[in-house]
Coordinates of N, CA and C in Angstrom, one line a residue:
M8 N 0.8 -1.2 0.0 CA 0.0 0.0 0.0 C 0.9 1.2 0.0
D9 N 0.5 2.3 -0.8 CA 1.3 3.5 -0.9 C 1.1 4.3 0.4
H10 N 2.1 5.0 0.8 CA 2.0 5.8 2.0 C 2.4 7.2 1.7
V11 N 1.5 8.2 2.1 CA 1.8 9.6 1.9 C 2.5 10.1 3.1
E12 N 3.7 10.7 2.9 CA 4.4 11.3 4.0 C 3.6 12.3 4.8
G13 N 3.7 12.2 6.1 CA 2.9 13.1 7.0 C 1.5 12.7 7.1
H14 N 1.1 11.6 6.6 CA -0.3 11.1 6.7 C -0.3 9.7 7.3
D15 N -0.9 9.5 8.5 CA -0.8 8.2 9.1 C -1.9 7.3 8.8
G16 N -3.0 7.8 8.3 CA -4.2 6.9 8.0 C -4.1 6.4 6.6
P17 N -5.2 6.0 6.1 CA -5.3 5.5 4.7 C -5.0 6.7 3.7
N18 N -4.7 6.4 2.5 CA -4.4 7.5 1.5 C -5.4 8.5 1.5
P19 N -5.1 9.8 1.3 CA -6.1 10.9 1.3 C -6.9 10.8 0.0
T20 N -8.1 11.2 0.1 CA -9.0 11.2 -1.1 C -8.7 12.4 -1.9
Q21 N -9.1 12.4 -3.2 CA -8.9 13.5 -4.1 C -9.5 14.8 -3.5
D22 N -10.7 14.7 -2.8 CA -11.3 15.9 -2.2 C -10.4 16.4 -1.1
E23 N -9.8 15.6 -0.3 CA -8.9 16.0 0.8 C -7.7 16.7 0.2
I24 N -7.1 16.2 -0.9 CA -6.0 16.8 -1.5 C -6.4 18.1 -2.1
T25 N -7.5 18.2 -2.8 CA -8.0 19.5 -3.4 C -8.2 20.5 -2.3
S26 N -8.8 20.1 -1.2 CA -9.1 21.0 -0.1 C -7.8 21.5 0.5
K27 N -6.8 20.7 0.7 CA -5.5 21.1 1.2 C -4.8 22.1 0.3
C28 N -4.9 21.8 -1.0 CA -4.3 22.7 -2.0 C -5.0 24.1 -2.0
I29 N -6.3 24.1 -1.8 CA -7.1 25.4 -1.8 C -6.6 26.1 -0.5
R30 N -6.5 25.4 0.6 CA -6.1 26.1 1.8 C -4.7 26.7 1.7
M31 N -3.8 26.0 1.0 CA -2.4 26.5 0.8 C -2.4 27.7 -0.1
Q32 N -3.3 27.7 -1.1 CA -3.4 28.8 -2.0 C -3.9 30.0 -1.2
Q33 N -4.9 29.8 -0.4 CA -5.5 30.9 0.4 C -4.5 31.5 1.4
D34 N -3.7 30.6 2.0 CA -2.6 31.0 2.9 C -1.6 31.9 2.2
D35 N -1.2 31.4 1.0 CA -0.3 32.2 0.1 C -0.8 33.6 -0.2
K36 N -2.1 33.6 -0.5 CA -2.7 34.9 -0.9 C -2.8 35.8 0.3
K37 N -3.2 35.3 1.5 CA -3.2 36.1 2.7 C -1.8 36.6 3.0
A38 N -0.8 35.8 2.8 CA 0.6 36.3 3.1 C 1.0 37.4 2.1
A39 N 0.5 37.3 0.9 CA 0.8 38.3 -0.1 C 0.1 39.6 0.3
V40 N -1.1 39.5 0.7 CA -1.9 40.7 1.2 C -1.2 41.4 2.4
H41 N -0.8 40.6 3.3 CA -0.1 41.1 4.5 C 1.2 41.7 4.1
A42 N 1.9 41.2 3.2 CA 3.2 41.8 2.7 C 2.9 43.1 2.1
E43 N 1.9 43.2 1.3 CA 1.5 44.4 0.6 C 1.1 45.5 1.6
I44 N 0.4 45.1 2.7 CA 0.0 46.0 3.7 C 1.2 46.6 4.4
A45 N 2.2 45.7 4.7 CA 3.5 46.2 5.3 C 4.2 47.2 4.3
R46 N 4.1 46.9 3.0 CA 4.8 47.8 2.0 C 4.0 49.1 2.0
V47 N 2.7 49.1 2.0 CA 1.9 50.3 1.9 C 2.1 51.2 3.2
N48 N 2.2 50.5 4.3 CA 2.5 51.2 5.6 C 3.7 52.0 5.6
Q49 N 4.7 51.7 4.7 CA 5.9 52.5 4.6 C 5.7 53.8 3.8
L50 N 4.6 53.9 3.1 CA 4.3 55.1 2.3 C 3.8 56.2 3.2
P51 N 3.9 57.4 2.7 CA 3.4 58.6 3.5 C 1.9 58.4 3.9
S52 N 1.6 58.6 5.1 CA 0.2 58.4 5.6 C -0.8 59.3 4.9
N53 N -0.4 60.4 4.4 CA -1.3 61.3 3.7 C -1.4 61.1 2.2
S54 N -0.8 60.0 1.7 CA -0.9 59.7 0.3 C -2.2 59.1 0.0
S55 N -2.9 59.7 -1.0 CA -4.2 59.2 -1.4 C -4.1 57.8 -1.9
Y56 N -3.0 57.5 -2.6 CA -2.8 56.1 -3.1 C -2.7 55.2 -2.0
A57 N -1.9 55.5 -1.0 CA -1.8 54.6 0.2 C -3.1 54.4 0.9
V58 N -3.8 55.4 1.1 CA -5.1 55.3 1.8 C -6.1 54.4 1.0
H59 N -6.1 54.6 -0.3 CA -7.0 53.8 -1.1 C -6.6 52.3 -1.2
R60 N -5.3 52.1 -1.4 CA -4.7 50.8 -1.4 C -5.0 50.0 -0.1
M61 N -4.8 50.7 1.0 CA -5.0 50.1 2.3 C -6.5 49.7 2.4
R62 N -7.4 50.5 2.0 CA -8.8 50.2 2.1 C -9.1 48.9 1.2
V63 N -8.5 48.9 0.0 CA -8.8 47.7 -0.8 C -8.2 46.4 -0.2
L64 N -7.0 46.6 0.4 CA -6.3 45.4 1.0 C -7.1 44.9 2.2
H65 N -7.6 45.8 3.0 CA -8.4 45.4 4.1 C -9.8 44.7 3.7
K66 N -10.3 45.3 2.7 CA -11.6 44.7 2.1 C -11.3 43.3 1.6
L67 N -10.2 43.2 0.9 CA -9.7 41.9 0.4 C -9.6 40.8 1.5
L68 N -9.0 41.2 2.6 CA -8.8 40.3 3.7 C -10.2 39.9 4.3
H69 N -11.1 40.9 4.3 CA -12.5 40.6 4.8 C -13.2 39.6 3.9
L70 N -13.1 39.8 2.6 CA -13.7 39.0 1.6 C -13.2 37.5 1.7
M71 N -11.9 37.4 2.0 CA -11.3 36.1 2.0 C -11.7 35.4 3.3
S72 N -12.2 36.1 4.3 CA -12.6 35.4 5.5 C -14.0 34.9 5.6
I73 N -14.8 35.3 4.6 CA -16.2 34.9 4.6 C -16.5 33.8 3.5
Q74 N -17.6 33.1 3.7 CA -18.0 32.1 2.8 C -18.6 32.8 1.5
M75 N -18.2 32.3 0.3 CA -18.7 33.0 -0.9 C -19.2 32.0 -1.9
S76 N -20.0 32.5 -2.8 CA -20.5 31.7 -3.9 C -19.4 31.6 -5.0
A77 N -19.5 30.8 -6.0 CA -18.5 30.6 -7.0 C -18.3 31.9 -7.8
S78 N -19.4 32.6 -8.1 CA -19.2 33.9 -8.8 C -18.5 34.9 -8.0
Q79 N -18.8 35.0 -6.7 CA -18.1 35.9 -5.8 C -16.6 35.5 -5.7
E80 N -16.3 34.3 -5.7 CA -14.9 33.8 -5.7 C -14.2 34.2 -7.0
E81 N -14.9 34.2 -8.1 CA -14.3 34.6 -9.4 C -14.0 36.1 -9.3
E82 N -14.9 36.9 -8.7 CA -14.7 38.3 -8.6 C -13.5 38.6 -7.7
L83 N -13.3 37.8 -6.7 CA -12.2 38.0 -5.8 C -10.9 37.7 -6.5
E84 N -10.9 36.6 -7.4 CA -9.7 36.3 -8.2 C -9.4 37.4 -9.1
L85 N -10.4 38.1 -9.7 CA -10.1 39.2 -10.6 C -9.5 40.4 -9.8
L86 N -10.0 40.6 -8.6 CA -9.5 41.7 -7.8 C -8.0 41.4 -7.5
F87 N -7.7 40.2 -7.1 CA -6.3 39.8 -6.9 C -5.4 40.1 -8.1
A88 N -5.9 39.7 -9.3 CA -5.2 39.9 -10.5 C -5.0 41.4 -10.8
S89 N -6.0 42.2 -10.5 CA -5.8 43.6 -10.8 C -4.9 44.3 -9.8
L90 N -4.7 43.7 -8.7 CA -3.7 44.3 -7.7 C -2.3 43.8 -7.9
S91 N -2.1 42.9 -8.8 CA -0.8 42.3 -9.1 C -0.1 41.8 -7.9
L92 N -0.8 41.0 -7.0 CA -0.1 40.5 -5.8 C 0.4 39.1 -6.1

């Protein structure tokens, strides 16, 4: 029987593997948003760009934390793409 490293029970199902990959992608995206927040915090606080970017980043974190429909998730992906994170 094949054994997956770090997995003590029976082999993981495809759904478990997919779920783990999605969680890893979400963690990577959250890390990218937090890194961008740190970068924007270095900008002058009276910068209209910095204020707007920070609002967008915080909204993005909020959206990532709630349950969404497939179309809402697609919108979120488009937002990520437009921010170039």
